[in-house]
PDB file of C-alpha atoms in Angstrom:
ATOM      1  CA  MET T  28     -23.515  -3.992 -55.308  1.00 54.00           C
ATOM      2  CA  SER T  29     -19.658  -4.026 -53.542  1.00 63.00           C
ATOM      3  CA  ASP T  30     -19.811  -5.111 -49.752  1.00 77.00           C
ATOM      4  CA  ASP T  31     -17.495  -2.127 -49.050  1.00 90.00           C
ATOM      5  CA  ALA T  32     -19.283   0.800 -47.423  1.00 94.00           C
ATOM      6  CA  PHE T  33     -16.419   2.991 -49.197  1.00 95.00           C
ATOM      7  CA  VAL T  34     -17.521   1.708 -52.914  1.00 94.00           C
ATOM      8  CA  THR T  35     -21.006   2.034 -51.843  1.00 95.00           C
ATOM      9  CA  HIS T  36     -21.035   5.410 -50.957  1.00 96.00           C
ATOM     10  CA  ARG T  37     -18.269   6.888 -53.069  1.00 97.00           C
ATOM     11  CA  SER T  38     -20.360   9.109 -54.981  1.00 96.00           C
ATOM     12  CA  LEU T  39     -21.845  10.690 -52.068  1.00 97.00           C
ATOM     13  CA  LEU T  40     -18.401  11.178 -50.333  1.00 98.00           C
ATOM     14  CA  PHE T  41     -17.228  12.863 -53.809  1.00 98.00           C
ATOM     15  CA  THR T  42     -19.916  15.151 -53.957  1.00 98.00           C
ATOM     16  CA  VAL T  43     -19.350  16.163 -50.135  1.00 98.00           C
ATOM     17  CA  ALA T  44     -15.842  16.661 -50.722  1.00 98.00           C
ATOM     18  CA  TYR T  45     -16.039  18.551 -53.927  1.00 98.00           C
ATOM     19  CA  GLU T  46     -18.775  20.769 -52.633  1.00 97.00           C
ATOM     20  CA  MET T  47     -16.433  21.560 -49.619  1.00 96.00           C
ATOM     21  CA  LEU T  48     -13.619  22.369 -52.024  1.00 97.00           C
ATOM     22  CA  GLY T  49     -14.664  23.214 -55.345  1.00 95.00           C
ATOM     23  CA  SER T  50     -11.876  21.323 -56.897  1.00 95.00           C
ATOM     24  CA  ALA T  51     -12.259  17.556 -58.307  1.00 95.00           C
ATOM     25  CA  ALA T  52      -8.798  16.832 -57.872  1.00 94.00           C
ATOM     26  CA  ASP T  53      -8.595  18.028 -54.341  1.00 95.00           C
ATOM     27  CA  ALA T  54     -11.700  16.136 -53.831  1.00 97.00           C
ATOM     28  CA  GLU T  55     -10.113  12.795 -55.134  1.00 96.00           C
ATOM     29  CA  ASP T  56      -6.846  13.405 -52.877  1.00 96.00           C
ATOM     30  CA  VAL T  57      -9.101  13.433 -49.633  1.00 97.00           C
ATOM     31  CA  LEU T  58     -11.153  10.308 -50.875  1.00 98.00           C
ATOM     32  CA  GLN T  59      -7.946   8.484 -51.170  1.00 97.00           C
ATOM     33  CA  GLU T  60      -6.747   9.672 -47.994  1.00 97.00           C
ATOM     34  CA  SER T  61     -10.067   8.909 -46.584  1.00 97.00           C
ATOM     35  CA  TRP T  62     -10.152   5.330 -47.943  1.00 97.00           C
ATOM     36  CA  LEU T  63      -6.376   4.791 -46.402  1.00 96.00           C
ATOM     37  CA  ARG T  64      -8.060   5.760 -43.145  1.00 95.00           C
ATOM     38  CA  TRP T  65     -11.375   3.558 -43.702  1.00 96.00           C
ATOM     39  CA  SER T  66      -9.442   0.738 -44.388  1.00 94.00           C
ATOM     40  CA  ALA T  67      -7.467   0.928 -41.083  1.00 93.00           C
ATOM     41  CA  VAL T  68     -10.747   0.812 -39.182  1.00 91.00           C
ATOM     42  CA  ASP T  69     -12.466  -2.312 -37.729  1.00 90.00           C
ATOM     43  CA  GLN T  70     -15.532  -1.835 -39.874  1.00 88.00           C
ATOM     44  CA  GLY T  71     -17.580  -4.566 -38.115  1.00 85.00           C
ATOM     45  CA  GLN T  72     -17.805  -2.120 -35.031  1.00 90.00           C
ATOM     46  CA  VAL T  73     -18.963   0.877 -37.110  1.00 91.00           C
ATOM     47  CA  ARG T  74     -22.553   1.224 -36.342  1.00 93.00           C
ATOM     48  CA  ASP T  75     -23.319   3.518 -39.336  1.00 94.00           C
ATOM     49  CA  PRO T  76     -20.775   3.404 -42.209  1.00 94.00           C
ATOM     50  CA  ARG T  77     -22.454   6.141 -44.221  1.00 95.00           C
ATOM     51  CA  ALA T  78     -22.220   8.770 -41.157  1.00 94.00           C
ATOM     52  CA  TYR T  79     -18.706   7.348 -40.361  1.00 96.00           C
ATOM     53  CA  LEU T  80     -17.484   7.937 -43.890  1.00 97.00           C
ATOM     54  CA  VAL T  81     -18.935  11.110 -44.172  1.00 96.00           C
ATOM     55  CA  ARG T  82     -17.086  12.091 -41.032  1.00 96.00           C
ATOM     56  CA  ILE T  83     -13.539  11.101 -42.339  1.00 97.00           C
ATOM     57  CA  VAL T  84     -14.294  13.130 -45.602  1.00 98.00           C
ATOM     58  CA  THR T  85     -15.444  16.113 -43.876  1.00 97.00           C
ATOM     59  CA  ARG T  86     -12.087  15.934 -41.318  1.00 97.00           C
ATOM     60  CA  GLN T  87     -10.009  15.355 -44.530  1.00 97.00           C
ATOM     61  CA  ALA T  88     -11.505  18.100 -46.646  1.00 97.00           C
ATOM     62  CA  LEU T  89     -11.364  20.596 -43.726  1.00 96.00           C
ATOM     63  CA  ASN T  90      -7.683  20.059 -43.291  1.00 94.00           C
ATOM     64  CA  GLN T  91      -7.339  20.247 -47.312  1.00 93.00           C
ATOM     65  CA  LEU T  92      -9.488  23.478 -47.054  1.00 90.00           C
ATOM     66  CA  ARG T  93      -7.065  25.259 -44.947  1.00 85.00           C
ATOM     67  CA  THR T  94      -4.418  23.964 -47.053  1.00 86.00           C
ATOM     68  CA  VAL T  95      -5.564  25.355 -50.479  1.00 84.00           C
ATOM     69  CA  SER T  96      -7.059  28.654 -49.119  1.00 77.00           C
ATOM     70  CA  ARG T  97      -3.512  29.627 -48.542  1.00 77.00           C
ATOM     71  CA  ARG T  98      -2.463  28.264 -52.160  1.00 79.00           C
ATOM     72  CA  ARG T  99      -5.285  30.312 -53.493  1.00 81.00           C
ATOM     73  CA  GLU T 100      -4.162  33.628 -52.096  1.00 81.00           C
ATOM     74  CA  ASP T 101      -1.240  33.332 -54.757  1.00 85.00           C
ATOM     75  CA  TYR T 102      -3.637  32.348 -57.728  1.00 89.00           C
ATOM     76  CA  VAL T 103      -3.149  34.679 -60.960  1.00 91.00           C
ATOM     77  CA  GLY T 104      -6.385  36.322 -61.690  1.00 92.00           C
ATOM     78  CA  GLU T 105     -10.067  35.168 -60.543  1.00 93.00           C
ATOM     79  CA  TRP T 106     -10.226  31.789 -58.993  1.00 94.00           C
ATOM     80  CA  LEU T 107     -13.360  29.776 -59.862  1.00 96.00           C
ATOM     81  CA  PRO T 108     -14.279  26.164 -59.237  1.00 96.00           C
ATOM     82  CA  GLU T 109     -13.393  23.191 -61.288  1.00 97.00           C
ATOM     83  CA  PRO T 110     -16.016  22.426 -63.796  1.00 98.00           C
ATOM     84  CA  LEU T 111     -17.412  18.937 -63.934  1.00 97.00           C
ATOM     85  CA  LEU T 112     -19.381  17.168 -66.831  1.00 97.00           C
ATOM     86  CA  THR T 113     -22.516  16.203 -65.297  1.00 96.00           C
ATOM     87  CA  SER T 114     -25.547  14.013 -66.212  1.00 93.00           C
ATOM     88  CA  PRO T 115     -28.953  15.182 -66.746  1.00 91.00           C
ATOM     89  CA  ASP T 116     -29.952  13.563 -63.650  1.00 92.00           C
ATOM     90  CA  VAL T 117     -28.338  15.764 -61.643  1.00 92.00           C
ATOM     91  CA  ALA T 118     -30.435  18.690 -62.811  1.00 90.00           C
ATOM     92  CA  ASP T 119     -33.585  16.582 -61.907  1.00 91.00           C
ATOM     93  CA  ASP T 120     -32.388  16.995 -58.305  1.00 92.00           C
ATOM     94  CA  VAL T 121     -32.962  20.812 -58.086  1.00 90.00           C
ATOM     95  CA  GLU T 122     -31.336  21.087 -54.894  1.00 91.00           C
ATOM     96  CA  LEU T 123     -28.386  19.368 -55.709  1.00 93.00           C
ATOM     97  CA  ALA T 124     -27.990  20.764 -58.981  1.00 93.00           C
ATOM     98  CA  GLU T 125     -28.139  24.220 -57.185  1.00 93.00           C
ATOM     99  CA  SER T 126     -25.440  23.177 -54.589  1.00 94.00           C
ATOM    100  CA  VAL T 127     -23.092  22.071 -57.303  1.00 96.00           C
ATOM    101  CA  SER T 128     -23.711  24.903 -59.694  1.00 95.00           C
ATOM    102  CA  MET T 129     -20.835  27.680 -60.500  1.00 95.00           C
ATOM    103  CA  ALA T 130     -22.933  30.514 -58.933  1.00 94.00           C
ATOM    104  CA  MET T 131     -23.398  28.493 -55.504  1.00 95.00           C
ATOM    105  CA  LEU T 132     -20.071  27.128 -55.403  1.00 96.00           C
ATOM    106  CA  THR T 133     -18.524  30.727 -55.794  1.00 95.00           C
ATOM    107  CA  VAL T 134     -20.518  32.104 -52.807  1.00 95.00           C
ATOM    108  CA  LEU T 135     -19.477  28.949 -50.758  1.00 96.00           C
ATOM    109  CA  GLU T 136     -15.847  30.378 -51.095  1.00 93.00           C
ATOM    110  CA  THR T 137     -16.632  33.522 -49.309  1.00 93.00           C
ATOM    111  CA  LEU T 138     -17.418  31.306 -46.069  1.00 94.00           C
ATOM    112  CA  GLY T 139     -14.543  30.041 -43.603  1.00 93.00           C
ATOM    113  CA  PRO T 140     -13.531  26.450 -43.686  1.00 94.00           C
ATOM    114  CA  THR T 141     -16.028  25.253 -40.966  1.00 96.00           C
ATOM    115  CA  GLU T 142     -18.844  27.385 -41.774  1.00 97.00           C
ATOM    116  CA  ARG T 143     -18.746  25.925 -45.235  1.00 96.00           C
ATOM    117  CA  ALA T 144     -18.556  22.402 -43.831  1.00 97.00           C
ATOM    118  CA  VAL T 145     -21.549  23.312 -41.993  1.00 98.00           C
ATOM    119  CA  PHE T 146     -23.403  24.487 -44.312  1.00 97.00           C
ATOM    120  CA  VAL T 147     -22.869  21.734 -46.935  1.00 97.00           C
ATOM    121  CA  LEU T 148     -23.560  18.941 -44.538  1.00 97.00           C
ATOM    122  CA  ARG T 149     -26.660  20.413 -43.084  1.00 97.00           C
ATOM    123  CA  GLU T 150     -28.313  22.442 -46.147  1.00 95.00           C
ATOM    124  CA  VAL T 151     -27.527  20.056 -48.861  1.00 94.00           C
ATOM    125  CA  PHE T 152     -27.061  16.440 -47.251  1.00 95.00           C
ATOM    126  CA  ASP T 153     -29.499  16.940 -44.215  1.00 95.00           C
ATOM    127  CA  VAL T 154     -27.048  15.611 -41.712  1.00 96.00           C
ATOM    128  CA  PRO T 155     -28.055  15.811 -38.040  1.00 96.00           C
ATOM    129  CA  TYR T 156     -26.669  18.431 -35.846  1.00 97.00           C
ATOM    130  CA  ASP T 157     -24.917  15.934 -33.753  1.00 95.00           C
ATOM    131  CA  GLU T 158     -23.182  14.291 -36.416  1.00 95.00           C
ATOM    132  CA  ILE T 159     -21.842  17.721 -37.790  1.00 97.00           C
ATOM    133  CA  ALA T 160     -20.437  18.335 -34.436  1.00 97.00           C
ATOM    134  CA  ASP T 161     -18.322  15.092 -34.268  1.00 94.00           C
ATOM    135  CA  ALA T 162     -17.139  15.936 -37.897  1.00 94.00           C
ATOM    136  CA  VAL T 163     -16.196  19.674 -37.014  1.00 96.00           C
ATOM    137  CA  ASP T 164     -15.256  19.102 -33.467  1.00 95.00           C
ATOM    138  CA  LYS T 165     -17.728  21.440 -31.851  1.00 96.00           C
ATOM    139  CA  THR T 166     -20.696  21.058 -29.916  1.00 97.00           C
ATOM    140  CA  PRO T 167     -24.244  20.708 -31.272  1.00 97.00           C
ATOM    141  CA  ALA T 168     -25.048  24.282 -30.231  1.00 97.00           C
ATOM    142  CA  ALA T 169     -22.254  25.807 -31.641  1.00 98.00           C
ATOM    143  CA  VAL T 170     -22.930  23.859 -34.866  1.00 98.00           C
ATOM    144  CA  ARG T 171     -26.514  25.168 -34.967  1.00 97.00           C
ATOM    145  CA  GLN T 172     -25.339  28.891 -34.712  1.00 98.00           C
ATOM    146  CA  ILE T 173     -22.679  28.090 -37.187  1.00 98.00           C
ATOM    147  CA  ALA T 174     -25.297  26.883 -39.533  1.00 97.00           C
ATOM    148  CA  HIS T 175     -27.717  29.824 -38.742  1.00 97.00           C
ATOM    149  CA  ARG T 176     -24.833  32.185 -39.653  1.00 97.00           C
ATOM    150  CA  ALA T 177     -23.952  30.564 -42.760  1.00 97.00           C
ATOM    151  CA  LYS T 178     -27.305  29.923 -44.074  1.00 96.00           C
ATOM    152  CA  ASP T 179     -27.832  33.754 -43.616  1.00 96.00           C
ATOM    153  CA  HIS T 180     -24.602  34.563 -45.462  1.00 96.00           C
ATOM    154  CA  VAL T 181     -25.335  32.424 -48.495  1.00 96.00           C
ATOM    155  CA  ALA T 182     -29.041  33.687 -48.735  1.00 94.00           C
ATOM    156  CA  ALA T 183     -27.824  37.200 -49.088  1.00 93.00           C
ATOM    157  CA  ARG T 184     -25.407  36.036 -52.148  1.00 90.00           C
ATOM    158  CA  ARG T 185     -26.916  33.488 -53.833  1.00 85.00           C
ATOM    159  CA  PRO T 186     -29.056  34.024 -56.876  1.00 76.00           C
ATOM    160  CA  ARG T 187     -32.504  35.017 -56.049  1.00 73.00           C
ATOM    161  CA  VAL T 188     -34.160  33.816 -59.060  1.00 70.00           C
ATOM    162  CA  GLN T 189     -35.062  30.054 -59.747  1.00 77.00           C
ATOM    163  CA  VAL T 190     -34.868  29.696 -63.715  1.00 81.00           C
ATOM    164  CA  ASP T 191     -36.683  26.853 -65.554  1.00 86.00           C
ATOM    165  CA  PRO T 192     -34.141  24.566 -67.204  1.00 88.00           C
ATOM    166  CA  THR T 193     -35.687  24.996 -70.412  1.00 91.00           C
ATOM    167  CA  GLU T 194     -35.553  28.937 -70.595  1.00 92.00           C
ATOM    168  CA  GLN T 195     -31.840  28.495 -69.546  1.00 93.00           C
ATOM    169  CA  GLU T 196     -31.296  26.022 -72.486  1.00 95.00           C
ATOM    170  CA  GLN T 197     -32.721  28.419 -74.822  1.00 96.00           C
ATOM    171  CA  VAL T 198     -31.025  31.457 -73.486  1.00 97.00           C
ATOM    172  CA  LEU T 199     -27.816  29.599 -73.414  1.00 96.00           C
ATOM    173  CA  GLU T 200     -28.473  28.666 -77.146  1.00 97.00           C
ATOM    174  CA  ARG T 201     -29.149  31.902 -78.544  1.00 97.00           C
ATOM    175  CA  PHE T 202     -25.875  33.154 -76.638  1.00 97.00           C
ATOM    176  CA  LEU T 203     -23.736  30.299 -78.088  1.00 96.00           C
ATOM    177  CA  THR T 204     -25.284  30.905 -81.565  1.00 95.00           C
ATOM    178  CA  ALA T 205     -24.053  34.840 -81.462  1.00 94.00           C
ATOM    179  CA  VAL T 206     -20.611  33.758 -80.145  1.00 91.00           C
ATOM    180  CA  ASN T 207     -20.114  31.221 -82.891  1.00 90.00           C
ATOM    181  CA  THR T 208     -21.133  33.596 -85.829  1.00 91.00           C
ATOM    182  CA  GLY T 209     -19.865  36.593 -84.442  1.00 90.00           C
ATOM    183  CA  ASP T 210     -23.044  38.120 -84.018  1.00 93.00           C
ATOM    184  CA  LEU T 211     -23.009  41.356 -82.357  1.00 94.00           C
ATOM    185  CA  GLN T 212     -26.421  42.285 -82.021  1.00 96.00           C
ATOM    186  CA  GLY T 213     -27.316  38.866 -81.064  1.00 96.00           C
ATOM    187  CA  LEU T 214     -24.952  39.201 -78.048  1.00 96.00           C
ATOM    188  CA  MET T 215     -26.476  42.491 -76.899  1.00 97.00           C
ATOM    189  CA  ASP T 216     -29.913  41.095 -77.128  1.00 97.00           C
ATOM    190  CA  VAL T 217     -29.019  37.877 -74.961  1.00 98.00           C
ATOM    191  CA  LEU T 218     -26.829  39.796 -72.304  1.00 98.00           C
ATOM    192  CA  ALA T 219     -28.149  41.780 -69.390  1.00 97.00           C
ATOM    193  CA  PRO T 220     -26.972  45.265 -69.702  1.00 97.00           C
ATOM    194  CA  ASP T 221     -25.086  44.967 -66.341  1.00 97.00           C
ATOM    195  CA  VAL T 222     -23.978  41.485 -67.027  1.00 98.00           C
ATOM    196  CA  VAL T 223     -20.537  40.326 -65.189  1.00 97.00           C
ATOM    197  CA  SER T 224     -18.367  37.833 -66.750  1.00 97.00           C
ATOM    198  CA  VAL T 225     -15.743  36.197 -64.724  1.00 97.00           C
ATOM    199  CA  ALA T 226     -12.667  34.233 -66.174  1.00 95.00           C
ATOM    200  CA  ASP T 227     -10.459  31.747 -64.843  1.00 96.00           C
ATOM    201  CA  GLY T 228      -7.237  31.364 -66.621  1.00 94.00           C
ATOM    202  CA  GLY T 229      -4.871  30.975 -63.911  1.00 93.00           C
ATOM    203  CA  GLY T 230      -2.332  33.053 -65.494  1.00 91.00           C
ATOM    204  CA  LYS T 231      -1.595  30.321 -68.325  1.00 91.00           C
ATOM    205  CA  VAL T 232      -3.827  31.120 -71.140  1.00 88.00           C
ATOM    206  CA  ARG T 233      -3.191  34.365 -73.263  1.00 82.00           C
ATOM    207  CA  GLY T 234      -5.920  36.735 -73.504  1.00 79.00           C
ATOM    208  CA  ALA T 235      -7.930  35.520 -70.573  1.00 83.00           C
ATOM    209  CA  ALA T 236      -9.209  38.419 -68.533  1.00 87.00           C
ATOM    210  CA  ARG T 237      -7.825  38.608 -64.797  1.00 91.00           C
ATOM    211  CA  ARG T 238     -10.238  40.938 -63.511  1.00 94.00           C
ATOM    212  CA  PRO T 239     -14.411  40.470 -64.012  1.00 96.00           C
ATOM    213  CA  ILE T 240     -15.653  42.362 -67.298  1.00 97.00           C
ATOM    214  CA  VAL T 241     -18.918  44.314 -66.312  1.00 98.00           C
ATOM    215  CA  GLY T 242     -21.288  45.476 -69.190  1.00 98.00           C
ATOM    216  CA  ALA T 243     -22.871  44.010 -72.072  1.00 97.00           C
ATOM    217  CA  ALA T 244     -20.916  46.388 -74.271  1.00 96.00           C
ATOM    218  CA  LYS T 245     -17.715  45.947 -72.848  1.00 95.00           C
ATOM    219  CA  LEU T 246     -18.040  41.800 -72.743  1.00 95.00           C
ATOM    220  CA  ALA T 247     -19.342  41.731 -76.329  1.00 94.00           C
ATOM    221  CA  ALA T 248     -16.496  43.690 -77.747  1.00 92.00           C
ATOM    222  CA  TYR T 249     -14.196  41.477 -75.547  1.00 90.00           C
ATOM    223  CA  LEU T 250     -15.589  38.179 -76.877  1.00 89.00           C
ATOM    224  CA  LEU T 251     -15.539  39.123 -80.321  1.00 86.00           C
ATOM    225  CA  GLY T 252     -12.510  41.239 -80.188  1.00 83.00           C
ATOM    226  CA  GLY T 253     -10.495  38.343 -78.546  1.00 70.00           C
ATOM    227  CA  MET T 254     -11.376  36.292 -81.774  1.00 65.00           C
ATOM    228  CA  ALA T 255     -10.119  38.884 -84.097  1.00 60.00           C
ATOM    229  CA  LYS T 256      -6.910  39.588 -82.351  1.00 61.00           C
ATOM    230  CA  PHE T 257      -5.852  36.273 -81.580  1.00 59.00           C
ATOM    231  CA  GLY T 258      -7.210  34.864 -84.972  1.00 62.00           C
ATOM    232  CA  VAL T 259      -8.977  32.063 -83.462  1.00 69.00           C
ATOM    233  CA  GLN T 260     -12.397  30.708 -83.988  1.00 76.00           C
ATOM    234  CA  PHE T 261     -14.030  29.430 -80.700  1.00 81.00           C
ATOM    235  CA  VAL T 262     -16.842  26.735 -81.269  1.00 89.00           C
ATOM    236  CA  ALA T 263     -19.024  26.562 -78.236  1.00 91.00           C
ATOM    237  CA  THR T 264     -21.115  23.347 -77.840  1.00 94.00           C
ATOM    238  CA  PRO T 265     -24.039  22.795 -75.184  1.00 96.00           C
ATOM    239  CA  ALA T 266     -23.146  20.681 -72.390  1.00 96.00           C
ATOM    240  CA  TRP T 267     -24.244  19.684 -68.782  1.00 96.00           C
ATOM    241  CA  VAL T 268     -21.725  21.816 -66.700  1.00 97.00           C
ATOM    242  CA  ASN T 269     -22.115  21.398 -62.874  1.00 96.00           C
ATOM    243  CA  GLY T 270     -25.657  20.009 -62.823  1.00 95.00           C
ATOM    244  CA  ALA T 271     -27.146  23.115 -65.434  1.00 94.00           C
ATOM    245  CA  HIS T 272     -26.994  23.969 -69.160  1.00 95.00           C
ATOM    246  CA  GLY T 273     -23.283  25.178 -70.039  1.00 97.00           C
ATOM    247  CA  ALA T 274     -21.159  24.798 -72.670  1.00 97.00           C
ATOM    248  CA  ARG T 275     -17.917  23.488 -73.679  1.00 96.00           C
ATOM    249  CA  VAL T 276     -15.427  25.518 -75.464  1.00 93.00           C
ATOM    250  CA  GLU T 277     -13.059  24.361 -78.471  1.00 92.00           C
ATOM    251  CA  VAL T 278     -10.483  25.701 -80.822  1.00 88.00           C
ATOM    252  CA  ASP T 279      -9.418  23.417 -83.607  1.00 88.00           C
ATOM    253  CA  GLY T 280     -11.093  20.294 -81.858  1.00 89.00           C
ATOM    254  CA  GLU T 281      -9.126  21.089 -78.695  1.00 92.00           C
ATOM    255  CA  LEU T 282     -10.854  21.620 -75.310  1.00 95.00           C
ATOM    256  CA  VAL T 283     -10.003  25.153 -74.103  1.00 93.00           C
ATOM    257  CA  GLY T 284     -12.688  25.900 -71.973  1.00 95.00           C
ATOM    258  CA  ALA T 285     -16.176  25.470 -70.257  1.00 97.00           C
ATOM    259  CA  ILE T 286     -18.862  27.992 -69.450  1.00 97.00           C
ATOM    260  CA  SER T 287     -21.512  28.529 -66.971  1.00 97.00           C
ATOM    261  CA  VAL T 288     -24.350  31.120 -66.746  1.00 96.00           C
ATOM    262  CA  THR T 289     -26.714  32.714 -64.803  1.00 95.00           C
ATOM    263  CA  VAL T 290     -30.084  33.781 -66.455  1.00 95.00           C
ATOM    264  CA  GLU T 291     -32.732  36.124 -65.152  1.00 93.00           C
ATOM    265  CA  ALA T 292     -35.661  37.572 -67.092  1.00 92.00           C
ATOM    266  CA  GLY T 293     -34.447  35.986 -70.289  1.00 94.00           C
ATOM    267  CA  ARG T 294     -31.141  37.352 -70.452  1.00 96.00           C
ATOM    268  CA  ILE T 295     -27.622  36.330 -69.167  1.00 97.00           C
ATOM    269  CA  THR T 296     -26.597  38.209 -66.010  1.00 96.00           C
ATOM    270  CA  ARG T 297     -23.531  36.127 -65.083  1.00 96.00           C
ATOM    271  CA  ILE T 298     -21.053  34.219 -66.963  1.00 97.00           C
ATOM    272  CA  TYR T 299     -18.352  31.802 -65.697  1.00 97.00           C
ATOM    273  CA  SER T 300     -15.754  30.573 -67.803  1.00 96.00           C
ATOM    274  CA  VAL T 301     -12.896  28.480 -66.862  1.00 97.00           C
ATOM    275  CA  ALA T 302      -9.796  28.191 -69.028  1.00 95.00           C
ATOM    276  CA  ASN T 303      -7.193  26.944 -66.843  1.00 96.00           C
ATOM    277  CA  PRO T 304      -6.017  23.603 -68.463  1.00 96.00           C
ATOM    278  CA  ASP T 305      -5.377  22.358 -65.358  1.00 95.00           C
ATOM    279  CA  LYS T 306      -8.993  22.459 -64.485  1.00 96.00           C
ATOM    280  CA  LEU T 307     -10.386  20.960 -67.490  1.00 96.00           C
ATOM    281  CA  ALA T 308      -9.718  17.296 -66.928  1.00 91.00           C
ATOM    282  CA  ARG T 309     -13.329  16.554 -65.728  1.00 91.00           C
ATOM    283  CA  LEU T 310     -14.865  17.422 -68.875  1.00 93.00           C
ATOM    284  CA  ASP T 311     -14.692  14.299 -70.695  1.00 90.00           C
ATOM    285  CA  ALA T 312     -16.352  11.906 -68.511  1.00 91.00           C
ATOM    286  CA  GLU T 313     -19.421  12.603 -66.460  1.00 93.00           C
ATOM    287  CA  ALA T 314     -18.827  12.987 -62.968  1.00 93.00           C
ATOM    288  CA  ALA T 315     -21.049  10.754 -60.460  1.00 90.00           C
ATOM    289  CA  LEU T 316     -22.789  13.207 -57.915  1.00 95.00           C
ATOM    290  CA  THR T 317     -25.380  12.326 -55.731  1.00 94.00           C
ATOM    291  CA  ARG T 318     -26.838  12.803 -52.036  1.00 91.00           C
TER     292      ARG T 318
END
C-alpha cells in the first residue's frame, strides 16, 4: 500500500466526486485539482488525512458543480449521468450500489449543489456533521437542516421498491432478448404499461429521442421502428452498469450506448439509455468505487 494518503483513498475520493457530479470526466478533473492542493500541504501536520482529503474534494466538486450546472442548461435533449462499468463487488454493497445507480444520480440532479454535497457525504459516506460543515462552509446546525431537507426531497423521488438482483437480471435478460430479436410481443410482456424511457444522445446521435418516451406501445414501436428505419441491428449484452445489471449496446462491434433499468413487479418501469459518445469512455474498464 502506498504511503501517500491520496493514493490510498483515491477510489473513495473518486466515488465522492462522481456522486456529487454524475460525471466521471468531471470527477477526474476534481481529483487532479485536489491532488495539486494536497501536494502543497504540510501533510505531516494533517491529523486525519482521509477527512482532510474528503473536504478538499468536496470543495472542488462544489466549484465544479456550479460550473457544470450552467453548462447543462444548454445541453441538447435529456442529460443523464455518465455511465460506469462496475464490478459485481459494488452490487454487494447495497447502499453504495443504490447511491451510484442511474435512478439515484438522476434524483440527485434535482438537488442544489450544497444540498447534494451534504446528502452524499451524510447518507452515503456517513461523514459527521461537523466535518461536512467544514467542507461546505456552513455551521453544523445548518448542515443538519440541509441534510434533513435533502433526505426528504430524495425520499419523495427515489424508487420505492427494492428488487432482488437475480430478478433484475432475469427481467433484463428478457428485455435484451426481445430487443436483439425484434420480438414485439416479448417487449410488451416485459415493459410496464406506463414505462418511461429517457435517452441521452447529447444532440450527437441520429435517432436518439430528445424527450422521454412514455408507454410500452410507444417505446416498443420506437425501439423496433428505429432499427428498421436506420437499417441497423443493435446487439445488447449484459454488463454491470453503475452497480446493477445493465447492458452495453453495440452496432457492428462498435460501442454505441449503455442501458440501465428500474424494475418493479417483474417488469421494467424506467429505462435510462446513454448514447452520447462523449459519455461512453468508462465502459471499457471497471471503475474503482468504494465507501
